[in-house]
Coordinates of C-alpha atoms in Angstrom, one line a residue:
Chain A
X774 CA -0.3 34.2 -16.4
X775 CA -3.6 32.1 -16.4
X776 CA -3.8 28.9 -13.8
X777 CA -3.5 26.9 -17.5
X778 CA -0.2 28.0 -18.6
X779 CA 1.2 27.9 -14.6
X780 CA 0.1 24.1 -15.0
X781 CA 1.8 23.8 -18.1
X782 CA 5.2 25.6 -17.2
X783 CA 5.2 23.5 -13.9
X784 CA 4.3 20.2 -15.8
X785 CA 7.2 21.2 -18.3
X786 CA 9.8 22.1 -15.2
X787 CA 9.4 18.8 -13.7
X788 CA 9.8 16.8 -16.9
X789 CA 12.8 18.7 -17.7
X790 CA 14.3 17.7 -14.1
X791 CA 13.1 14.2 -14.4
X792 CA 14.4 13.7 -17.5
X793 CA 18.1 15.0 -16.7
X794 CA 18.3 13.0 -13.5
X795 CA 17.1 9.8 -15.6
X796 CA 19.9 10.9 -18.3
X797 CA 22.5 11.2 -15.7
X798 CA 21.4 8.2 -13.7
X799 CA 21.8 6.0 -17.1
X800 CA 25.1 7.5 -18.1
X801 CA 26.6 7.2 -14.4
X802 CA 25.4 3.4 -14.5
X803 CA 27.5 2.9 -18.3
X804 CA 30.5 4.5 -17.1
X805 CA 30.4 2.3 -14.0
X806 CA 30.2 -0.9 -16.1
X807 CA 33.0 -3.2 -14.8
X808 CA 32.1 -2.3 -11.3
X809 CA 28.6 -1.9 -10.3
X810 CA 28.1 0.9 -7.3
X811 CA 25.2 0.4 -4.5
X812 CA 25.2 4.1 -4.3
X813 CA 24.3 4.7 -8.4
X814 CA 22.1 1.6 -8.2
X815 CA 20.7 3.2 -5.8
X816 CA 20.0 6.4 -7.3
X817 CA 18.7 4.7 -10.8
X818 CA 15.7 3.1 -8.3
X819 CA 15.1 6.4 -6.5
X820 CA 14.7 8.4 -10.0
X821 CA 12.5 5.6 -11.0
X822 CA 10.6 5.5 -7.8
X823 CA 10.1 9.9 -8.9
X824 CA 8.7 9.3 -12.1
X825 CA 5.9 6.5 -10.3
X826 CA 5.2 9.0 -7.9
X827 CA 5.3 12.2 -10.0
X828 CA 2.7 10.6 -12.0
X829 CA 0.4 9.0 -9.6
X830 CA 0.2 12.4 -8.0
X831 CA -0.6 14.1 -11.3
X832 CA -3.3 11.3 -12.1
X833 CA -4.7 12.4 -8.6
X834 CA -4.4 16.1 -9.1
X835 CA -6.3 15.4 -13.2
X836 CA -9.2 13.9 -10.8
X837 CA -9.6 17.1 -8.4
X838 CA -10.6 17.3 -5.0
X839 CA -11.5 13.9 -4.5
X840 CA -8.7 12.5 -6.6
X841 CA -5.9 14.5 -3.6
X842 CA -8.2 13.6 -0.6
X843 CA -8.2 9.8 -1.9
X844 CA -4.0 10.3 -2.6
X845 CA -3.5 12.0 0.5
X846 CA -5.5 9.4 2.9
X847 CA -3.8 6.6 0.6
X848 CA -0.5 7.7 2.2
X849 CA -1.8 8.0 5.5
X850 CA -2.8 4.4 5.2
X851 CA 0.2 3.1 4.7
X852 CA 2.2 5.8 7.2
X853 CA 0.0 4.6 9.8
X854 CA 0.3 0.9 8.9
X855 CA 4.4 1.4 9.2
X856 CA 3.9 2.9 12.7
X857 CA 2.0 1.0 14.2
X858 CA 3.8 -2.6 12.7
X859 CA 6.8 -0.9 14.3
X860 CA 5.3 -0.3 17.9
X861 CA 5.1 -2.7 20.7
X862 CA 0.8 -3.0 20.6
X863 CA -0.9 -5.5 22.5
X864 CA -4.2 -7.3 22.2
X865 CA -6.2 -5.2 24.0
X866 CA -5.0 -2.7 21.3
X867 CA -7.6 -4.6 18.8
X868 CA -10.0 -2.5 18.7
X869 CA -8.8 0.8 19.1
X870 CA -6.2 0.1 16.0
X871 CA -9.2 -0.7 14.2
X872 CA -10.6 2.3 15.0
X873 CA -7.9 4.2 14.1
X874 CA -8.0 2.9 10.2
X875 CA -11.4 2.6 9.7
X876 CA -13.0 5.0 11.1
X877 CA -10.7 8.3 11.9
X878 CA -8.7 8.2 9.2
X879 CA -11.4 8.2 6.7
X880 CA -13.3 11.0 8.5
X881 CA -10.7 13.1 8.8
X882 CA -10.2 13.2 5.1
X883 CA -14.6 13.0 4.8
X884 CA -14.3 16.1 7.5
X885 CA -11.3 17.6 4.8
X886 CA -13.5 17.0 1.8
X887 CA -16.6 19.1 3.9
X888 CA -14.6 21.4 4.7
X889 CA -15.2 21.6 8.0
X890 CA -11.6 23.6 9.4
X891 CA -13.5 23.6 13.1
X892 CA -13.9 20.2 13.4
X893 CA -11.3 18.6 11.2
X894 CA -8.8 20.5 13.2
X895 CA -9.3 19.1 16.6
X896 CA -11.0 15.8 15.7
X897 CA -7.7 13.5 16.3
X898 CA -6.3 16.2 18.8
X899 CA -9.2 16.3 20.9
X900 CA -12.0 14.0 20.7
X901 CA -9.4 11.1 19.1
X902 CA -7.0 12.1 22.3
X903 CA -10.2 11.1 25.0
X904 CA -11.7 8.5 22.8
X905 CA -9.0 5.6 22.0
X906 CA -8.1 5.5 26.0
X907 CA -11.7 4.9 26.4
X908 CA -12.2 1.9 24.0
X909 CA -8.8 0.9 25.5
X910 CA -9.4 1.0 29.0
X911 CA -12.7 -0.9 27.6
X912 CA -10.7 -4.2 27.1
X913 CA -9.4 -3.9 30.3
X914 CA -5.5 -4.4 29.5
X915 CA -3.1 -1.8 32.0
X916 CA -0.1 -3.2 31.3
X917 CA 1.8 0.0 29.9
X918 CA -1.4 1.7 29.1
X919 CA 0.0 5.0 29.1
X920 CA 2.9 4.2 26.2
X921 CA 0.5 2.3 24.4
X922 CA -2.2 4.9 24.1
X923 CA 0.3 7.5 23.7
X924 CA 2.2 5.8 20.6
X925 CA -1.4 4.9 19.0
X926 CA -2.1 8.6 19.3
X927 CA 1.4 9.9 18.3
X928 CA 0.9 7.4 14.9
X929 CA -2.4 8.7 14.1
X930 CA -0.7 13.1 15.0
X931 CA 2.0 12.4 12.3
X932 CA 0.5 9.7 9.7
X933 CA -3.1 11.2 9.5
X934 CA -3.8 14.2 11.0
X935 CA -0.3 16.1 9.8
X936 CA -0.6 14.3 6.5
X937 CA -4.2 15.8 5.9
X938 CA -3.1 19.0 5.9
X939 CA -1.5 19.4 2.9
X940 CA -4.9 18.4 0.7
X941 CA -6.6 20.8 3.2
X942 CA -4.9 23.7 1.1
X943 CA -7.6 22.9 -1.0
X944 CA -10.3 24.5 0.9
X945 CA -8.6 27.5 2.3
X946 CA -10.5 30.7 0.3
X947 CA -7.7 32.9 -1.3
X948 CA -9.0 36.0 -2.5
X949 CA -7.6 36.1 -6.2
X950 CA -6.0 33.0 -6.0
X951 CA -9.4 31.0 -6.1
X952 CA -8.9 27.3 -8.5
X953 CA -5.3 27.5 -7.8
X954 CA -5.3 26.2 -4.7
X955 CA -4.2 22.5 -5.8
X956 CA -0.7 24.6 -6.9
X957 CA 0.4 25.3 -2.7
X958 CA 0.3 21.6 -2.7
X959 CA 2.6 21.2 -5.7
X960 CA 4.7 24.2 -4.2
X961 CA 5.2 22.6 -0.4
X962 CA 5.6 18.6 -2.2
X963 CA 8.1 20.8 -4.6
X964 CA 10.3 22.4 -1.8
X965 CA 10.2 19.7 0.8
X966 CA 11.1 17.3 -1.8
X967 CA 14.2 19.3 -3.2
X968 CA 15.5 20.1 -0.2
X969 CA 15.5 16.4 0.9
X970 CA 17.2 15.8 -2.2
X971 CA 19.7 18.9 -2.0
X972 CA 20.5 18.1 1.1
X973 CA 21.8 14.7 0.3
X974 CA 23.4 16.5 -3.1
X975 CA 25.3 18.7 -0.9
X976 CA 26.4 16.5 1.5
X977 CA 27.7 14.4 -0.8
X978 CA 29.6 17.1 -2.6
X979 CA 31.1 19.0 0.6
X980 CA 29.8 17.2 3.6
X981 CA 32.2 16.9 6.7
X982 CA 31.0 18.0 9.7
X983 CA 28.3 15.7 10.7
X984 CA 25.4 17.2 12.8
X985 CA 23.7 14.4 14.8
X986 CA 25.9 11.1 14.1
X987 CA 23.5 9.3 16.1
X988 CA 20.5 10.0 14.7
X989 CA 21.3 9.9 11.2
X990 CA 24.7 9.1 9.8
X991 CA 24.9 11.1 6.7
X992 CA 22.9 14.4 7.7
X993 CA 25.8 17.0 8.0
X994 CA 26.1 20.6 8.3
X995 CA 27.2 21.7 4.9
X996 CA 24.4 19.3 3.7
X997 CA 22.0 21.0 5.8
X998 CA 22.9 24.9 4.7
X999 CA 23.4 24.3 1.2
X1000 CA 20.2 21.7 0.8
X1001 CA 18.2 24.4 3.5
X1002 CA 19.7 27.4 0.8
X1003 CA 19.0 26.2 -2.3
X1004 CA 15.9 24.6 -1.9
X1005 CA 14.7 28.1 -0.1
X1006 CA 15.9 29.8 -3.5
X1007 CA 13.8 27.1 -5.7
X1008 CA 10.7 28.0 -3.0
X1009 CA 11.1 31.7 -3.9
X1010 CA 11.7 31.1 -7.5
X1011 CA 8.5 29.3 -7.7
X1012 CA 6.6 32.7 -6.5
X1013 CA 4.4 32.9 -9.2
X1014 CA 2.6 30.2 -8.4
X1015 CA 1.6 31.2 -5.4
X1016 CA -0.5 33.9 -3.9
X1017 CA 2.8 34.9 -2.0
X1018 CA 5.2 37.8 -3.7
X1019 CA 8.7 36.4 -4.2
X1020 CA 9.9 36.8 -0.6
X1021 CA 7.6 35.6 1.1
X1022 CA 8.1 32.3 -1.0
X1023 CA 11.5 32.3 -0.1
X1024 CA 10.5 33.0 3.6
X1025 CA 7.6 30.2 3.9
X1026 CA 10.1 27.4 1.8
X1027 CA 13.0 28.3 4.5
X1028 CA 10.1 28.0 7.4
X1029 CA 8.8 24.7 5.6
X1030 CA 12.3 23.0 5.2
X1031 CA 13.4 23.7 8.7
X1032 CA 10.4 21.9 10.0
X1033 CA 11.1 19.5 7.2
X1034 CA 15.0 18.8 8.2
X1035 CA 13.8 18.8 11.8
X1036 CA 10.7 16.2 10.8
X1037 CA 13.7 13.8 9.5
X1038 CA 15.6 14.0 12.9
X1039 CA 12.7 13.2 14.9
X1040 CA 11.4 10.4 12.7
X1041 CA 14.9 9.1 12.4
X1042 CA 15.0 9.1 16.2
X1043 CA 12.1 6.8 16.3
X1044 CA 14.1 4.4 13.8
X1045 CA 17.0 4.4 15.6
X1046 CA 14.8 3.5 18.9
X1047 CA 13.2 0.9 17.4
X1048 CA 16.4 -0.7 16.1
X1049 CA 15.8 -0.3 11.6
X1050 CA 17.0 1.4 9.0
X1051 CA 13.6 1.9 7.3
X1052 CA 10.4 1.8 8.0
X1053 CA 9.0 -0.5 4.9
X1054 CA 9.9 -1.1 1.8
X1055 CA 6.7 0.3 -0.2
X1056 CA 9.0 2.6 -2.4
X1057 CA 12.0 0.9 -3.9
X1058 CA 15.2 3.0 -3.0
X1059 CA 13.0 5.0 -0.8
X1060 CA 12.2 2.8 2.0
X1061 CA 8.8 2.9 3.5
X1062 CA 5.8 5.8 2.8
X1063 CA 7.3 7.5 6.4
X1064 CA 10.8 7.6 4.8
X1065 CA 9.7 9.5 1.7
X1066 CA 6.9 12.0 3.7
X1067 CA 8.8 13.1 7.4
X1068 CA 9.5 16.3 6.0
X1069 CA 5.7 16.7 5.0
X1070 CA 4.4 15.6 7.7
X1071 CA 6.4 18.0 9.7
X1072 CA 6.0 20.8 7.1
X1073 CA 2.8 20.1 6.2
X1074 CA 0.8 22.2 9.6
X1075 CA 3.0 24.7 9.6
X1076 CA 2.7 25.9 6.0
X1077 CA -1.0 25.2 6.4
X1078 CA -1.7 27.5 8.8
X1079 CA 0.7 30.0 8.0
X1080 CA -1.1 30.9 4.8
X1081 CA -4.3 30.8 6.4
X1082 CA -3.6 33.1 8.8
X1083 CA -1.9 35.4 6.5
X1084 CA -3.6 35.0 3.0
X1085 CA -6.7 33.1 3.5
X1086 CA -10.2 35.2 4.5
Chain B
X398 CA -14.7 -18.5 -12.7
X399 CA -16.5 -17.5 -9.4
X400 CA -13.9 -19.6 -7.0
X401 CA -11.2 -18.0 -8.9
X402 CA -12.6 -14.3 -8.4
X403 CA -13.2 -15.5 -5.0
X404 CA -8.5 -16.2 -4.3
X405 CA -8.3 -12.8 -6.6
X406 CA -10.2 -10.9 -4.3
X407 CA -8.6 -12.7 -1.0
X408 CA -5.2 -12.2 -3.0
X409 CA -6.0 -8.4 -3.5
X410 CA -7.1 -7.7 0.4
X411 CA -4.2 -9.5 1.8
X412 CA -2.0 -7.5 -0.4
X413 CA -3.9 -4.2 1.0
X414 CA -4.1 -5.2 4.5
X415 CA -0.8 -6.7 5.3
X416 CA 1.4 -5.0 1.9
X417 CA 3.0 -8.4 2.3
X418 CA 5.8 -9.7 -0.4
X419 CA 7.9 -12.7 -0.6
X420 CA 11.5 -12.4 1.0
X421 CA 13.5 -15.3 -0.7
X422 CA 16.3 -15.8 1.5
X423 CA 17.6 -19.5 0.8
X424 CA 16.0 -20.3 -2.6
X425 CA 14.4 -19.0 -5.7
X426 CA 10.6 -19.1 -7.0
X427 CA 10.5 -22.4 -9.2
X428 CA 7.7 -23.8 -10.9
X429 CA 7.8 -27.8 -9.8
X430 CA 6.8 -29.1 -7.0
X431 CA 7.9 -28.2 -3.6
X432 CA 6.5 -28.6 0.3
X433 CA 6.5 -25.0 1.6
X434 CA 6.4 -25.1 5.9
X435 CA 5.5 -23.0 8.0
X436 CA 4.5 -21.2 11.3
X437 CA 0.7 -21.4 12.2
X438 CA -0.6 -18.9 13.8
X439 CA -4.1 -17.4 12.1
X440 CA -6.5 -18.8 9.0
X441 CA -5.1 -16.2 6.7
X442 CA -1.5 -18.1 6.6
X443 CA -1.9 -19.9 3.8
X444 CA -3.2 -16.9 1.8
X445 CA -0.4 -14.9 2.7
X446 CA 1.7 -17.3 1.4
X447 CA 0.2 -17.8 -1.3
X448 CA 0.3 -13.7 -2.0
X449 CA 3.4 -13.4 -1.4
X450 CA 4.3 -16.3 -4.0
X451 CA 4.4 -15.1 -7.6
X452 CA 1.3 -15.3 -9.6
X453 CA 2.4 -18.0 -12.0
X454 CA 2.7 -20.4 -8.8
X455 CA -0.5 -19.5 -7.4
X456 CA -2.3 -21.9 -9.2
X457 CA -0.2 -24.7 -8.6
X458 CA 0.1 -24.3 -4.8
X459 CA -2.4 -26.0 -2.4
X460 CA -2.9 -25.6 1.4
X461 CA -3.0 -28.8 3.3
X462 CA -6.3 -28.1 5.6
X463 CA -7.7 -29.9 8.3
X464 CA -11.2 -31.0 7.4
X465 CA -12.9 -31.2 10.5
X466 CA -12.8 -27.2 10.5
X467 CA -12.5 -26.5 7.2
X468 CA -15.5 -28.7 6.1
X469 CA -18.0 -27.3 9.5
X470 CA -19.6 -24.7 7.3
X471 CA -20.8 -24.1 3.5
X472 CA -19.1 -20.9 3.3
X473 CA -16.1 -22.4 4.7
X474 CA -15.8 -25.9 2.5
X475 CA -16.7 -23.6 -0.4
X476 CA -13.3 -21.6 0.8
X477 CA -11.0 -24.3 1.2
X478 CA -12.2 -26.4 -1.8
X479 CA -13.1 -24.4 -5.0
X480 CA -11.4 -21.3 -4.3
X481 CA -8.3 -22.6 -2.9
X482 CA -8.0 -26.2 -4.0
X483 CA -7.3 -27.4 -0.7
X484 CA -5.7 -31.0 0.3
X485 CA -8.2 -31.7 2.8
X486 CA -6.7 -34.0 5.8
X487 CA -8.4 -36.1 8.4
X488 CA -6.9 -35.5 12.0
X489 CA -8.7 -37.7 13.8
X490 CA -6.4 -41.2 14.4
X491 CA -9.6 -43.0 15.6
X492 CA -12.2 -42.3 12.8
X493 CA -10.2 -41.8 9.7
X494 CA -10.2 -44.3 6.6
X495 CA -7.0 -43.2 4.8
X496 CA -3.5 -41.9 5.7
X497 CA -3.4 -38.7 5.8
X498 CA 0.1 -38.7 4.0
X499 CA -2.0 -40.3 0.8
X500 CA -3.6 -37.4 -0.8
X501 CA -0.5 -34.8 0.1
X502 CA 1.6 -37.6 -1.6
X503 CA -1.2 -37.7 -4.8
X504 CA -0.9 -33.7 -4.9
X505 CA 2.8 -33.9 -5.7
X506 CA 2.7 -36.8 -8.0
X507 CA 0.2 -34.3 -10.0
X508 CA 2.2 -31.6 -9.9
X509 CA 1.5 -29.3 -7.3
X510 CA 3.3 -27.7 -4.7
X511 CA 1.9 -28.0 -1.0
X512 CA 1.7 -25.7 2.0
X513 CA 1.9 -27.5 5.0
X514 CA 1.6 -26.7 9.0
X515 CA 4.0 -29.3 11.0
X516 CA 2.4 -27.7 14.4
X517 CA -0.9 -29.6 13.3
X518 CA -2.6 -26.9 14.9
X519 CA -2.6 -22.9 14.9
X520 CA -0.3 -21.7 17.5
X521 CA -1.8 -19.4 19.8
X522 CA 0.4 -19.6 23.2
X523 CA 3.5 -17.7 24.0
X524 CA 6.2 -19.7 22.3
X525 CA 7.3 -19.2 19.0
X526 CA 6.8 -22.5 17.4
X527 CA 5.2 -25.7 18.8
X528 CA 6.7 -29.2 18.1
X529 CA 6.2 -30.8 15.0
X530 CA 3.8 -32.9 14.0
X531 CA 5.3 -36.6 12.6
X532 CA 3.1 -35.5 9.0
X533 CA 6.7 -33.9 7.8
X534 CA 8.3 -36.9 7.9
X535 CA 6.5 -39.5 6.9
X536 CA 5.8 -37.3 3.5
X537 CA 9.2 -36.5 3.2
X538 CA 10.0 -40.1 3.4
X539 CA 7.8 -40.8 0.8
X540 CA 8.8 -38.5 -1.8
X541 CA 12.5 -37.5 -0.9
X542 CA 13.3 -35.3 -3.8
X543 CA 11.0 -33.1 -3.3
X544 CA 12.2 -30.1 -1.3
X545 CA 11.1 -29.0 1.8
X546 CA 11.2 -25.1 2.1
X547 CA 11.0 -23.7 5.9
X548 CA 8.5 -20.3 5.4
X549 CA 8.4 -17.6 8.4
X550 CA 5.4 -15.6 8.3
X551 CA 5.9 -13.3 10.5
X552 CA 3.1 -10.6 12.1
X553 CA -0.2 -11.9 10.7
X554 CA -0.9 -12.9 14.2
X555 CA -1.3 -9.1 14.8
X556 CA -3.5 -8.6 12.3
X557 CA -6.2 -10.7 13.0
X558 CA -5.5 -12.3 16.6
X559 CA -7.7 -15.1 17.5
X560 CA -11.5 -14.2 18.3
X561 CA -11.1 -10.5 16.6
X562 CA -13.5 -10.3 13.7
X563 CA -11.9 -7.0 12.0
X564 CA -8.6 -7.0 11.0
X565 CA -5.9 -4.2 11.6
X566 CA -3.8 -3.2 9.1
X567 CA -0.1 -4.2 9.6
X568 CA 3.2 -4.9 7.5
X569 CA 3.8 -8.7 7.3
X570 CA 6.5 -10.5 5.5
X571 CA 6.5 -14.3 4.3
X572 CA 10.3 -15.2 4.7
X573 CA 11.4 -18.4 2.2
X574 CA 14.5 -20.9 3.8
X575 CA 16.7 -22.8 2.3
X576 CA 15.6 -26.1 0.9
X577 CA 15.9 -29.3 2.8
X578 CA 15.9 -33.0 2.3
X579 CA 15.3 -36.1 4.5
X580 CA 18.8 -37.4 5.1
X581 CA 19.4 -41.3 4.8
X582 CA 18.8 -43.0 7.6
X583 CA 17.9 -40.1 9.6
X584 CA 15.4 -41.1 12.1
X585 CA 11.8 -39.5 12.6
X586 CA 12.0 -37.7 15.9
X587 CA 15.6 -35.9 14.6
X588 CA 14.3 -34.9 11.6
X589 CA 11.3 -33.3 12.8
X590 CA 13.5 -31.8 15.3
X591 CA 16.0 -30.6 12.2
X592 CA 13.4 -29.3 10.2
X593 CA 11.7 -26.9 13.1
X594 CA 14.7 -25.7 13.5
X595 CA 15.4 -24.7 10.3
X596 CA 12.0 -22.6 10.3
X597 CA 13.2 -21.2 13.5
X598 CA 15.9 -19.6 12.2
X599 CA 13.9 -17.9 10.3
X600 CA 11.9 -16.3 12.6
X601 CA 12.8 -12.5 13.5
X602 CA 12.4 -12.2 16.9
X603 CA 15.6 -12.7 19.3
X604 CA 14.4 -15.2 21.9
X605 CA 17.3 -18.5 23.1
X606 CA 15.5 -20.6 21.3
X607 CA 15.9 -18.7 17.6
X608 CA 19.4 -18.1 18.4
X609 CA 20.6 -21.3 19.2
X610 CA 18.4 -22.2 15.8
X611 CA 20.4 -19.7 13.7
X612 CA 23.3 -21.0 15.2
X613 CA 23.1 -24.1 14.2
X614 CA 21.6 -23.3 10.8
X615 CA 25.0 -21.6 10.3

């Protein structure tokens, strides 16, 4: 199959599922009438909240290279602007928060766009890591220095540097698979995606056994297998557009929703810590831009460097 | 055509800095005119109310500024006059010529809604809200029908903290009270007392003080 007829069959696939859920959505919300639901309400705004999204990320992907890098560091803006309104800075944090936005952010992505894997890969672990305790220790502010430094550096781990590596697909080099590359974006968005919604699908249907009530409410374990399952068998359906044969799909989408699944526990932790339910309200139904992308962000390395180590030269 | 491109633009970047929107707890968005209240803490408050108020408002809605600071500069009278239609206020007792309460009064008559700051000041020490300034009153005495909504903005004083010159990016909401009125015969020091306390209970942070506001707000 050319790359031009893989676009078109995965264009089609996701119109088709779009276009049912927004069927079922509207008949679920006539037959409710008389008695509104939260829960369908709730599901209308989420299926409206998919078709904004679906096509602000096809605009991106029409654009190229620079279209993703400008999406992708887009949603790290806003990840990082929910962390960090959520943790305890102080002033002496000024500076070093600016940093953070202004200047690492954008030249992780500029580093991403270069392709430069030897840098771009330890910038924020590394240099970022000894640098904001520097400008920190700079403004002369100890109280709590370690937590504060630490949580600026764990916002800028998950909301940047994670983030950034699902446009860096873009630049691996896959023999026979080159101008495709934009497609292991659409497959990991694809699988993280369905099996966040799967799981919920699946909880709802059979859901009893809860796995970590105090973390998050509705995750339980029939939830978990069937939305881990299904969403493993839509990762190795979606083989051909890949560079991976049909099992190795299957075997990267059940790697890339475990670390998804987990990604929601941790992030959820965090919530929980910090006393909300959500971290913004950016996406309506969805909560804030960390709501919708823990699973990335957790995913997102992994699959990264698993293909690169495997398929990439 | 400038001035206006000039509140676009400052509309636009508090939108992208702060991803701020109105939360309208105790009232609806209404086109007549109303005082909005609030906290005080930075120079961008009354842009982020104004943001987070509907577009067809925007207009309408003028900041009550002090002019001693707002008219130091050229770049900062062009600010608070042409872009933002400011009702400039003298503070200083001693060497002002009219009431202060004159022109906020005149800005109603005409029309427009006001944003005021009861503190007098911007609020830079620990506590949450400083007393209120008699201002409040004496234009709520004047014009009794027009309502008095208590506005919380809260976080903007993270975002730009006094004598930082870049800001950082953080989530701020602009919380909108229920309306009140001056009561009959309700005396100047109780009302100013009834009216911070009614912004207070706005205000997200647990702290005695907020509690005993929400309390009583009950």
């Amino acid at each position: 199959m050319s790359p031009m007829a893989k676009w078109l069959w995965l264009v089609a696939g996701i119109l088709v599922v779009l276009v049912t859920a927004s069927l079922v959505g509207y008949l679920l919300a006539r037959r409710q009438q008389d008695q509104p639901s939260a829960t369908i309400a709730n599901l209308n705004s989420r299926i409206k909240a998919w078709w904004v999204m679906v096509v602000l990320i096809a605009i991106a992907f029409a654009l190229g290279k620079t279209g993703v890098l400008v999406l992708f560091a887009f949603c790290s803006f806003t990840a990082l602007r929910e962390f960090i309104t959520l943790t305890p800075t102080r002033r002496g944090d000024h500076i070093a928060l600016a940093t953070a936005f202004f200047i690492v952010l954008p030249a992780q992505y500029l580093l991403i766009g270069d392709n430069q894997y030897g840098i771009y890969s330890i910038f924020i672990p590394v240099y970022v890591f000894l640098g904001m305790p520097i400008i920190a220790a700079l403004r002369g502010d100890t109280t709590l220095f370690i937590s504060r430094i630490a949580e600026v550096q764990w916002g800028l781990m998950v909301s940047v540097f994670c983030v950034s590596h699902a446009p860096a697909l873009l630049t691996l080099h896959i023999p026979g698979y080159e101008g495709q590359n934009a497609m292991l974006i659409v497959f990991l968005i694809m699988v993280v995606q369905a099996s966040d919604v799967l799981q919920y699908v699946w909880g709802k249907l059979i859901g009893r056994n809860k796995i970590a009530p105090r973390l998050s409410p509705s995750k339980t374990i029939e939830g978990f297998v069937g939305g881990v399952a299904s969403a493993t068998a839509l990762g190795a359906a979606l083989w051909w557009i890949t560079p991976f044969a049909w099992w190795q799909a299957g075997l990267m989408a059940l790697v890339v929703n475990l670390m998804g699944f987990c990604g929601g526990l941790v992030m959820s932790a965090i919530k929980r810590d910090r006393g909300v339910k959500d971290w913004g309200q950016m996406i309506e139904g969805h909560g804030g831009m960390l709501d919708r992308l823990d699973s990335v962000i957790f995913a997102a390395p992994v699959f990264f460097h698993l293909t690169r180590f495997w398929w990439a030269v | 055509m400038i001035d206006n491109i000039v509140a676009v633009a400052a509309t636009t970047a508090a939108h992208l800095i702060t991803g701020v929107r109105g939360d309208w707890l105790g009232c609806v968005p209404e086109a007549r005119p109303r005082i909005y209240f609030a906290n005080h803490s930075s120079h961008g408050d009354f842009i982020l109310i104004r943001t987070a108020l509907p577009p067809e408002l925007r207009k309408t809605t003028r900041p009550v500024a002090a002019a001693d600071y707002w008219l130091k500069s050229p770049a900062r009278r062009y600010i608070a006059v042409n872009a933002f239609n400011s009702v400039l206020i003298d503070r200083n007792v001693v060497t002002r010529t009219v009431d202060p309460v004159e022109p906020m009064t005149k800005a109603l008559d005409e029309g427009s809604s006001l944003i005021l700051f009861p503190e007098g000041t911007r609020n830079t020490g620990p506590s949450l809200l400083l007393p209120f300034k008699r201002g409040i009153y004496y234009l709520a005495q004047r014009r009794p029908d027009v309502e008095l909504v208590p506005v919380w903005i809260d976080n903007l004083n993270r975002v730009m903290p006094k004598g930082e010159f870049v800001p950082v990016p953080l989530l701020c909401t602009v919380t909108f009270g229920a309306p009140i009125h001056l009561e009959e015969g309700e005396r100047k020091p109780d009302f100013c007392t009834r009216s911070r306390a009614a912004l207070l209970a706005l205000a997200p942070e647990p702290d005695e003080e907020t509690k005993a506001a929400k309390e009583a707000a009950r």
